[in-house]
PDB file of C-alpha atoms and ligand atoms in Angstrom:
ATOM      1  CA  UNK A   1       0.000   0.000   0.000  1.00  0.00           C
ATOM      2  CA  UNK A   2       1.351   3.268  -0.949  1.00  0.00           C
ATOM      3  CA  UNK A   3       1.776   6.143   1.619  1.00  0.00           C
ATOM      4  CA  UNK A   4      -0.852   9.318   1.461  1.00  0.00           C
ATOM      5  CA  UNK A   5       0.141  13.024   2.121  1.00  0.00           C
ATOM      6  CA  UNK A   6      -2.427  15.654   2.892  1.00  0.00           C
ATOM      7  CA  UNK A   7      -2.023  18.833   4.226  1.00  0.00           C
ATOM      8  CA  UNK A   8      -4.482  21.136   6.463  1.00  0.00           C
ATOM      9  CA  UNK A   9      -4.354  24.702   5.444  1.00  0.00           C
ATOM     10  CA  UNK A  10      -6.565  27.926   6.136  1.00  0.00           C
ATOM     11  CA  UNK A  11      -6.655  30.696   8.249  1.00  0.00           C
ATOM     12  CA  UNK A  12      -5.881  30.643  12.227  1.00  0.00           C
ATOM     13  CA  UNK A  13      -8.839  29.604  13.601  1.00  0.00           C
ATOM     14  CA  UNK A  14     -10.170  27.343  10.295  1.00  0.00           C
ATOM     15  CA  UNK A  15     -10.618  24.503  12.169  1.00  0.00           C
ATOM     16  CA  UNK A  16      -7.141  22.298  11.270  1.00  0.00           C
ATOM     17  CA  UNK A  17      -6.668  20.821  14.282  1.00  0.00           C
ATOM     18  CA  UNK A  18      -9.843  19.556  15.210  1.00  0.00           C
ATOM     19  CA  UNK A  19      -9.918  18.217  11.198  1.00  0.00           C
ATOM     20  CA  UNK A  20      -7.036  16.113  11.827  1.00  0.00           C
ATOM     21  CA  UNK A  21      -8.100  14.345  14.516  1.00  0.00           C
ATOM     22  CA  UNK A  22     -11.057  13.332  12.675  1.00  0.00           C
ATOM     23  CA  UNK A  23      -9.273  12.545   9.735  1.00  0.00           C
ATOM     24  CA  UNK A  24      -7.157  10.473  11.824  1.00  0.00           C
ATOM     25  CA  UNK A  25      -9.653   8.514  13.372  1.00  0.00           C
ATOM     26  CA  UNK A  26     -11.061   7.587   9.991  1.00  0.00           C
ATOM     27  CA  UNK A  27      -7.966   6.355   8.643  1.00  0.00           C
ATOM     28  CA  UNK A  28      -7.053   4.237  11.758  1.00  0.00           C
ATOM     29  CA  UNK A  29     -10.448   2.250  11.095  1.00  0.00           C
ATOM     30  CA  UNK A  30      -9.430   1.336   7.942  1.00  0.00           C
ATOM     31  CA  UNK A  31      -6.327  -0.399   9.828  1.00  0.00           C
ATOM     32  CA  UNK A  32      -3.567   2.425   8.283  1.00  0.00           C
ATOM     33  CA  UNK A  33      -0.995   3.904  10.219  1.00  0.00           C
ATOM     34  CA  UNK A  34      -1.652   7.711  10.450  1.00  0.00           C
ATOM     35  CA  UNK A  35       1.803  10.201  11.100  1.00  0.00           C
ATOM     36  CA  UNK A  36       0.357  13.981  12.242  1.00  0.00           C
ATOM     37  CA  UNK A  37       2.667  16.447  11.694  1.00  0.00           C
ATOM     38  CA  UNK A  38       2.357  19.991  12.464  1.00  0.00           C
ATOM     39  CA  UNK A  39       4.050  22.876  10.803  1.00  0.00           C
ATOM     40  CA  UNK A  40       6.643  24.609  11.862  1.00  0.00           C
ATOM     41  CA  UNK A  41       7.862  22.007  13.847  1.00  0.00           C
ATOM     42  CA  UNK A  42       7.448  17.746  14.263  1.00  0.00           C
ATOM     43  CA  UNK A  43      11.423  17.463  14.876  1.00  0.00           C
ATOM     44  CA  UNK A  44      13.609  18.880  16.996  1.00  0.00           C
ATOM     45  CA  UNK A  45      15.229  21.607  14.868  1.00  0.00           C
ATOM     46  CA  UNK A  46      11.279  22.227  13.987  1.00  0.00           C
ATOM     47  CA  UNK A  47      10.542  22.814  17.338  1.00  0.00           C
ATOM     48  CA  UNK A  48      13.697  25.334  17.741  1.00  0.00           C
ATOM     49  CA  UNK A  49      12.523  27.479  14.564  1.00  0.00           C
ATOM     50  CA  UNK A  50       9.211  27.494  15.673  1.00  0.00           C
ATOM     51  CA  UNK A  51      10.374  29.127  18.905  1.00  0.00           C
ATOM     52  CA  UNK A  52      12.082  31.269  17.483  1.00  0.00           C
ATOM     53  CA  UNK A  53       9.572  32.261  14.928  1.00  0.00           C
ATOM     54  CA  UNK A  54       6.668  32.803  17.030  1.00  0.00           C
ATOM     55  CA  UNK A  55       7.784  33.473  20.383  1.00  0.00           C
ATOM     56  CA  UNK A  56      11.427  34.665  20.262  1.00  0.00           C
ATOM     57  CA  UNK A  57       9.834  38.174  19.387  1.00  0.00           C
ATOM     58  CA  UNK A  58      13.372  40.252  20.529  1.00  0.00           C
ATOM     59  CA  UNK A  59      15.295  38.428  17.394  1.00  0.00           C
ATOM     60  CA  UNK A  60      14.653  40.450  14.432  1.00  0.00           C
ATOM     61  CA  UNK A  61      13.871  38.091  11.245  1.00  0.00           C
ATOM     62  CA  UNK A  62      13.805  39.813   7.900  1.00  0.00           C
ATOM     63  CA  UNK A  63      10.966  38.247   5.604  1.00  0.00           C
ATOM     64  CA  UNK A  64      13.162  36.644   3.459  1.00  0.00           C
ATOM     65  CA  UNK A  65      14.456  34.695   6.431  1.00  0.00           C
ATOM     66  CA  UNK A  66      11.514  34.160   8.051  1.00  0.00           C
ATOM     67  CA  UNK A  67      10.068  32.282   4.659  1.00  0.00           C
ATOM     68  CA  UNK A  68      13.658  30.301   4.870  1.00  0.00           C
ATOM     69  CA  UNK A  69      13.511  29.406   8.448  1.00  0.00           C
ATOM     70  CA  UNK A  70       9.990  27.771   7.579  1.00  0.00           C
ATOM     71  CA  UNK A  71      11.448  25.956   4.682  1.00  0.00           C
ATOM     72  CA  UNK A  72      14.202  24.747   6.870  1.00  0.00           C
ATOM     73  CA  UNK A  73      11.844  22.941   8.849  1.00  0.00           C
ATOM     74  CA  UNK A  74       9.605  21.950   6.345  1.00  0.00           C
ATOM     75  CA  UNK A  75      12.436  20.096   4.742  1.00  0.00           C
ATOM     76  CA  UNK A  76      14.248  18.682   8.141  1.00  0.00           C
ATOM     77  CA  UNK A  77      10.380  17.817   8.814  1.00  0.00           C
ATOM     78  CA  UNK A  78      10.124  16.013   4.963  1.00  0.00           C
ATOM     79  CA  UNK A  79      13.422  13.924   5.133  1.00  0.00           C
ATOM     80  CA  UNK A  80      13.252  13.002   9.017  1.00  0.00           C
ATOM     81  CA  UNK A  81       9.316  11.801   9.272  1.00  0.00           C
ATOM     82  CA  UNK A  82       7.392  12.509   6.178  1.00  0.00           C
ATOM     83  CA  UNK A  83       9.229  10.646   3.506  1.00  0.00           C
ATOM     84  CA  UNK A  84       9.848   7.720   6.127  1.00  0.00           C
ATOM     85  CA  UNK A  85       6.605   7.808   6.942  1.00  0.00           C
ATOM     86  CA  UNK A  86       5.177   7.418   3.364  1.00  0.00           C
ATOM     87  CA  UNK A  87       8.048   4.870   2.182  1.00  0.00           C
ATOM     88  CA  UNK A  88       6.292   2.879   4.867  1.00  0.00           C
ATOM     89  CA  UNK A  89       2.540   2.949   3.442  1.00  0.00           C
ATOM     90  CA  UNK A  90       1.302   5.196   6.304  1.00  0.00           C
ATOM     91  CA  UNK A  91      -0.852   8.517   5.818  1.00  0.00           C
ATOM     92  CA  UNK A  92       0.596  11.700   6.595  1.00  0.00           C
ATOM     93  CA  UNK A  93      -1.681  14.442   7.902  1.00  0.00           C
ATOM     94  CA  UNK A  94       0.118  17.693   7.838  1.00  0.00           C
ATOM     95  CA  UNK A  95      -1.220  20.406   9.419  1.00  0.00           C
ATOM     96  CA  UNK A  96      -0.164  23.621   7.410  1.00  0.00           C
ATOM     97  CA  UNK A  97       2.519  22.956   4.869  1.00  0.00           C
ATOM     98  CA  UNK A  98       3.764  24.934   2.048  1.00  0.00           C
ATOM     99  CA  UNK A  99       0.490  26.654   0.696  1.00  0.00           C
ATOM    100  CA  UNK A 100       1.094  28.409   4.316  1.00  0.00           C
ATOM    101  CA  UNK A 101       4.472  30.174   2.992  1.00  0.00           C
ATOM    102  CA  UNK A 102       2.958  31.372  -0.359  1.00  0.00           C
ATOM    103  CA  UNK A 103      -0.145  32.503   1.440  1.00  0.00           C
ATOM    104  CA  UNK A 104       1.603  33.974   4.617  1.00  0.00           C
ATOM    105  CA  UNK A 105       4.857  34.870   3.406  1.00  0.00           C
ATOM    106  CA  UNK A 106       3.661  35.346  -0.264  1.00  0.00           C
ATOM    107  CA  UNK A 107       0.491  37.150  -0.914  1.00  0.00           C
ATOM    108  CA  UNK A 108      -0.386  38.532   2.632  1.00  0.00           C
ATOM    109  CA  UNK A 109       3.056  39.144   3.218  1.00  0.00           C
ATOM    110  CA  UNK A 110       6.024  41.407   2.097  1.00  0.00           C
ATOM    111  CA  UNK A 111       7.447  38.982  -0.390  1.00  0.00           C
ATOM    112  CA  UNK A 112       4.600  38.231  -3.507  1.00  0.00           C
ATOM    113  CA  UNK A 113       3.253  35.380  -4.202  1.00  0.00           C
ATOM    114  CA  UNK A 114       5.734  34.617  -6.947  1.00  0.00           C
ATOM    115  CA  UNK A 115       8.859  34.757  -5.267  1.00  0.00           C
ATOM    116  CA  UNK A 116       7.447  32.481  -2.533  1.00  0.00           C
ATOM    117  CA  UNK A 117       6.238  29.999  -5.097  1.00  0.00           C
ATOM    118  CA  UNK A 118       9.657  30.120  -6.705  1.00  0.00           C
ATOM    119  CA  UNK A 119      11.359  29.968  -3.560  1.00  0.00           C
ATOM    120  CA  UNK A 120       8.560  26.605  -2.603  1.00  0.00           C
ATOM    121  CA  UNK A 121       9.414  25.062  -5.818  1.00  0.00           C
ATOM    122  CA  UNK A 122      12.796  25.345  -5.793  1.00  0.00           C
ATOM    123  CA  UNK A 123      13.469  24.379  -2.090  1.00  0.00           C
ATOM    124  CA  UNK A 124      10.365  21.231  -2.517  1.00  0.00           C
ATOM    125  CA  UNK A 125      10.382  20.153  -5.916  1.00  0.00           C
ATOM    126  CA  UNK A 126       7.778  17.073  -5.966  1.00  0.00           C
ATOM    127  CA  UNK A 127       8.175  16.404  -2.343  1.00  0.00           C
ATOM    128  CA  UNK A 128       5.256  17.730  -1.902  1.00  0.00           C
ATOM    129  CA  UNK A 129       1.602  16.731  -0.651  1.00  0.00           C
ATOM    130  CA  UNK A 130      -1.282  14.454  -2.556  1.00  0.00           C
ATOM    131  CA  UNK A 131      -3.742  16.766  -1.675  1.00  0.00           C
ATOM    132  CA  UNK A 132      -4.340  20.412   0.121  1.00  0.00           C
ATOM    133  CA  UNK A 133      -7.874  20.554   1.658  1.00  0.00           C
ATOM    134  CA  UNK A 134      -8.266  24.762   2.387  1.00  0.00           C
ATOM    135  CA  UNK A 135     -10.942  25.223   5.279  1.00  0.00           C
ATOM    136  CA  UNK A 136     -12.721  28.342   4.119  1.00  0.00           C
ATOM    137  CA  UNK A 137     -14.082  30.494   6.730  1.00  0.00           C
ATOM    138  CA  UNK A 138     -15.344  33.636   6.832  1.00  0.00           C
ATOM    139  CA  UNK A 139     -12.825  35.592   8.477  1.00  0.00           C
ATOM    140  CA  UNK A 140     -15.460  36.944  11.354  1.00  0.00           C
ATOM    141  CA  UNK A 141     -15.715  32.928  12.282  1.00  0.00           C
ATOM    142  CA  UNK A 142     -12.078  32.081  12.015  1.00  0.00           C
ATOM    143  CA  UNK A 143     -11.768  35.047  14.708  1.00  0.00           C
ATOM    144  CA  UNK A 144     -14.228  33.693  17.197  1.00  0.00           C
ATOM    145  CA  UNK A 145     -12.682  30.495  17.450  1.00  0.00           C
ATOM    146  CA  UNK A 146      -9.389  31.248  17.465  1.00  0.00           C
ATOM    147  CA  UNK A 147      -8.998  32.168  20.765  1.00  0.00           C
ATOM    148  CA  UNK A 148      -6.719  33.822  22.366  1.00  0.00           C
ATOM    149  CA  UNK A 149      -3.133  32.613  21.989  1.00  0.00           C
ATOM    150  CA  UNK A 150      -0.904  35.174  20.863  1.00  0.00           C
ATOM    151  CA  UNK A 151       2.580  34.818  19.465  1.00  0.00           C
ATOM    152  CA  UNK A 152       4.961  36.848  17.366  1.00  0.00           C
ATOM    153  CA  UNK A 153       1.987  36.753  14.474  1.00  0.00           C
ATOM    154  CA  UNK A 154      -0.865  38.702  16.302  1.00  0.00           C
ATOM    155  CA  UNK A 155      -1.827  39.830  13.014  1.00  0.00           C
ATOM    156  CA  UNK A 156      -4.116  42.731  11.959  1.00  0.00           C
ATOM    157  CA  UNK A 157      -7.300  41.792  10.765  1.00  0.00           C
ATOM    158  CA  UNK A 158      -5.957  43.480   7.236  1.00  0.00           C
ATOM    159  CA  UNK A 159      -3.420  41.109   7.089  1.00  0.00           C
ATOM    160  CA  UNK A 160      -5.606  38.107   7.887  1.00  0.00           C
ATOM    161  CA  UNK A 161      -8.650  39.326   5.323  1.00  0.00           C
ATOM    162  CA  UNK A 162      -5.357  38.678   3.111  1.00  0.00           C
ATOM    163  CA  UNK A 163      -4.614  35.222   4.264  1.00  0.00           C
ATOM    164  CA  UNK A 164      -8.453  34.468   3.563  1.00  0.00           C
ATOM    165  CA  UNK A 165      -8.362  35.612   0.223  1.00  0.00           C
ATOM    166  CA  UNK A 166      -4.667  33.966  -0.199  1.00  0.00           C
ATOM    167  CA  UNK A 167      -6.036  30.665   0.465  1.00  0.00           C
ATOM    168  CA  UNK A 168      -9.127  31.601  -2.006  1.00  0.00           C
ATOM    169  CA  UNK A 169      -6.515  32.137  -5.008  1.00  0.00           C
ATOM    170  CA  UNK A 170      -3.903  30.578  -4.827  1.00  0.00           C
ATOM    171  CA  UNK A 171      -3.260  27.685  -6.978  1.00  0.00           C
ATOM    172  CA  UNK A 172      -0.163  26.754  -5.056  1.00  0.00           C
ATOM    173  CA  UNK A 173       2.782  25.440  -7.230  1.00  0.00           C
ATOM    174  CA  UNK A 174       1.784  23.874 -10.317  1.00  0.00           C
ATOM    175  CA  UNK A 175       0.860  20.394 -10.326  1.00  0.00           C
ATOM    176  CA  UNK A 176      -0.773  21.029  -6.500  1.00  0.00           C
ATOM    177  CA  UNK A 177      -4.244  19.634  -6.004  1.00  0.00           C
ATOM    178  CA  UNK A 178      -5.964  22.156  -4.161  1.00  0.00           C
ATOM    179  CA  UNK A 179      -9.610  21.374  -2.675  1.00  0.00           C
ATOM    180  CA  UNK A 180     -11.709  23.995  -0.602  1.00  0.00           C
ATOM    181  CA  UNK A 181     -13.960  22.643   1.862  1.00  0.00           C
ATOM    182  CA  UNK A 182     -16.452  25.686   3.767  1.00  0.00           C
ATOM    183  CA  UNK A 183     -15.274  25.208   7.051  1.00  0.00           C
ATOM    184  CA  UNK A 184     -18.785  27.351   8.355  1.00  0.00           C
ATOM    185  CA  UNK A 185     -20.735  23.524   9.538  1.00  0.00           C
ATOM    186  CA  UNK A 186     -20.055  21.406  12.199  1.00  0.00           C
ATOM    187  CA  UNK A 187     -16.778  19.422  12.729  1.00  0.00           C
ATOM    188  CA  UNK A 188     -18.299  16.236  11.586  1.00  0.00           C
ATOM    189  CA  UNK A 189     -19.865  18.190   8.684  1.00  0.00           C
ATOM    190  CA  UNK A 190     -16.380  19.388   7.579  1.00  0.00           C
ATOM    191  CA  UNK A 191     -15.077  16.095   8.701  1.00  0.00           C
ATOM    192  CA  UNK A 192     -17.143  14.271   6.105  1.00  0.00           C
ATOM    193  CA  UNK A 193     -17.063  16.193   3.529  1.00  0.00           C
ATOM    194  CA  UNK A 194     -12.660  15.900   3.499  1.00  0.00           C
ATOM    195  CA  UNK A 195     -13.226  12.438   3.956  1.00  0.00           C
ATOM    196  CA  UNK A 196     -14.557  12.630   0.704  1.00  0.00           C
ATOM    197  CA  UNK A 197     -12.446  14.526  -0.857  1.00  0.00           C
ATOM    198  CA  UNK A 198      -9.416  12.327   0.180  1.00  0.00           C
ATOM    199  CA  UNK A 199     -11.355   9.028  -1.077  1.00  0.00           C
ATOM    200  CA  UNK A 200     -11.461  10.854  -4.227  1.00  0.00           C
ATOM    201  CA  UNK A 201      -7.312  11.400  -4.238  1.00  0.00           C
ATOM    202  CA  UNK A 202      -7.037   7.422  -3.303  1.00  0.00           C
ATOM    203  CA  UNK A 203     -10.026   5.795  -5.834  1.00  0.00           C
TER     204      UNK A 203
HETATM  205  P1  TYD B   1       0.149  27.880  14.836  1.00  0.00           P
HETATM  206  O1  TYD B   1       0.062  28.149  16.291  1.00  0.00           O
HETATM  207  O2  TYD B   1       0.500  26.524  14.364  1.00  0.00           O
HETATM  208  O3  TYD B   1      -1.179  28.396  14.140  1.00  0.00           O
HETATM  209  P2  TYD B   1      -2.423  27.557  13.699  1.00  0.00           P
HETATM  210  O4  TYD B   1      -2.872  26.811  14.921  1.00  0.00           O
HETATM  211  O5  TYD B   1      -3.394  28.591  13.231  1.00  0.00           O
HETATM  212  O6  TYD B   1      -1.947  26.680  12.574  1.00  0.00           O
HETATM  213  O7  TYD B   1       1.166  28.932  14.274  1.00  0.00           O
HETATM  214  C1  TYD B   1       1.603  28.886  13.034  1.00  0.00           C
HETATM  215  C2  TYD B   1       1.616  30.293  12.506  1.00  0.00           C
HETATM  216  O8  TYD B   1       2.641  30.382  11.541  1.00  0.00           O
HETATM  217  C3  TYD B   1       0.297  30.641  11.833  1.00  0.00           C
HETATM  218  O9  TYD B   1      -0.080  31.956  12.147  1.00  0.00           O
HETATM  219  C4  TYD B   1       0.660  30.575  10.366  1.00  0.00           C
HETATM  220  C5  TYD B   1       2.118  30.861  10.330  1.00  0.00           C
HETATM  221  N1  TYD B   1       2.833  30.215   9.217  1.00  0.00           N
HETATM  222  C6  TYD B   1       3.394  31.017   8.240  1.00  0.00           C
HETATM  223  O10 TYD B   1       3.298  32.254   8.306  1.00  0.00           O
HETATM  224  N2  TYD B   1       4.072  30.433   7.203  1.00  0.00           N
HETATM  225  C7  TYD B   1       4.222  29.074   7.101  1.00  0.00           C
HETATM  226  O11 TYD B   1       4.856  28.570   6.151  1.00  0.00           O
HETATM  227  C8  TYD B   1       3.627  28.257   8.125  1.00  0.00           C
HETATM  228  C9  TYD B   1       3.760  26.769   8.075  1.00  0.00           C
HETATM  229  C10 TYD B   1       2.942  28.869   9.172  1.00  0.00           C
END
């Protein structure tokens, strides 16, 4: 049986988490090992940039960096679990992965969403995942159940209207299969209608 990689994007607050562990679940009773990653971090230099990106606010990161330091753990994340992981039949559930960069980083960000592609492509190139599934949420939702953790990224809500949009968009790097799923129903609703989606990626 060959491995499965699909990444969780959308906004903060979309619902990604909560997604996973559903998706999870499903795939366990079908008897396949499931690997849940989350991004940045999932190894031990992840965890370190992902410190340092979102809490270490006193070290000044230029954008350029800041997309590079997520690509460095991406690809310590990609060689160290994910391509293991997939070698071995197993599912990979990613939560955020590079559709993150070229939305954060790339449209909503400083940098444009064709250097980050680029930059994605270049750093990636087909270690990538099966299948994006975008929760889409009005960004009025997304706010009331984010919460309130704050790191380094307490954005303004101009900047997240942006990251809606982004995900809206973008069509990733070319070849990515991108699938929006409204995000607005309940868990199981959302839950079901992935499922779906990802039955579609493995018929
Ligand atoms: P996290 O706490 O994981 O947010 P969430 O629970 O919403 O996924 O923090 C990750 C933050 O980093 C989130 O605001 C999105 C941002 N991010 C980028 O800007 N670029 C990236 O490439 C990735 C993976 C995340």
């Amino acid at each position: 049986m060959s491995g499965l990689f699909v990444s969780l994007e959308g906004v903060d607050g979309a619902g990604k988490s909560t997604l996973a562990h559903h998706l999870r679940r499903r795939f366990e009773e079908q008897g396949r090992e499931v690997v849940l990653v989350r991004e940045p971090g999932g190894t031990a230099l992840g965890e370190a940039i992902r410190t340092l990106l979102l809490r270490r606010e006193e070290v000044v990161i230029d954008p350029e960096a800041q997309m590079l330091l997520f690509l460095a753990s991406r690809v310590q994340l990609l060689e160290t679990v994910i391509l293991p992981a997939l070698d071995r039949g197993a599912v990979v559930l990613s939560d955020r992965f590079h559709l993150s960069t070229i939305v954060y980083q790339g449209i909503a960000g400083s940098l444009g969403e064709e250097r980050a592609v680029r930059v994605c492509s270049a750093v990636l190139g087909e270690r990538r995942p099966d299948l994006h599934l975008v929760l889409d949420l009005p960004l009025e939702l997304a706010r009331e159940r984010r919460g309130k953790e704050v790191d380094r990224f307490e954005r303004s809500e101009e900047f997240l209207a942006r990251v809606v949009e982004g995900f809206r968009s973008t069509s990733g790097l070319p070849g990515d299969r991108i699938v929006r799923i409204p995000a607005t129903g309940a868990p199981e609703e959302v839950a079901r209608l992935a499922g779906e989606e990802v039955d579609r990626v493995v018929a």
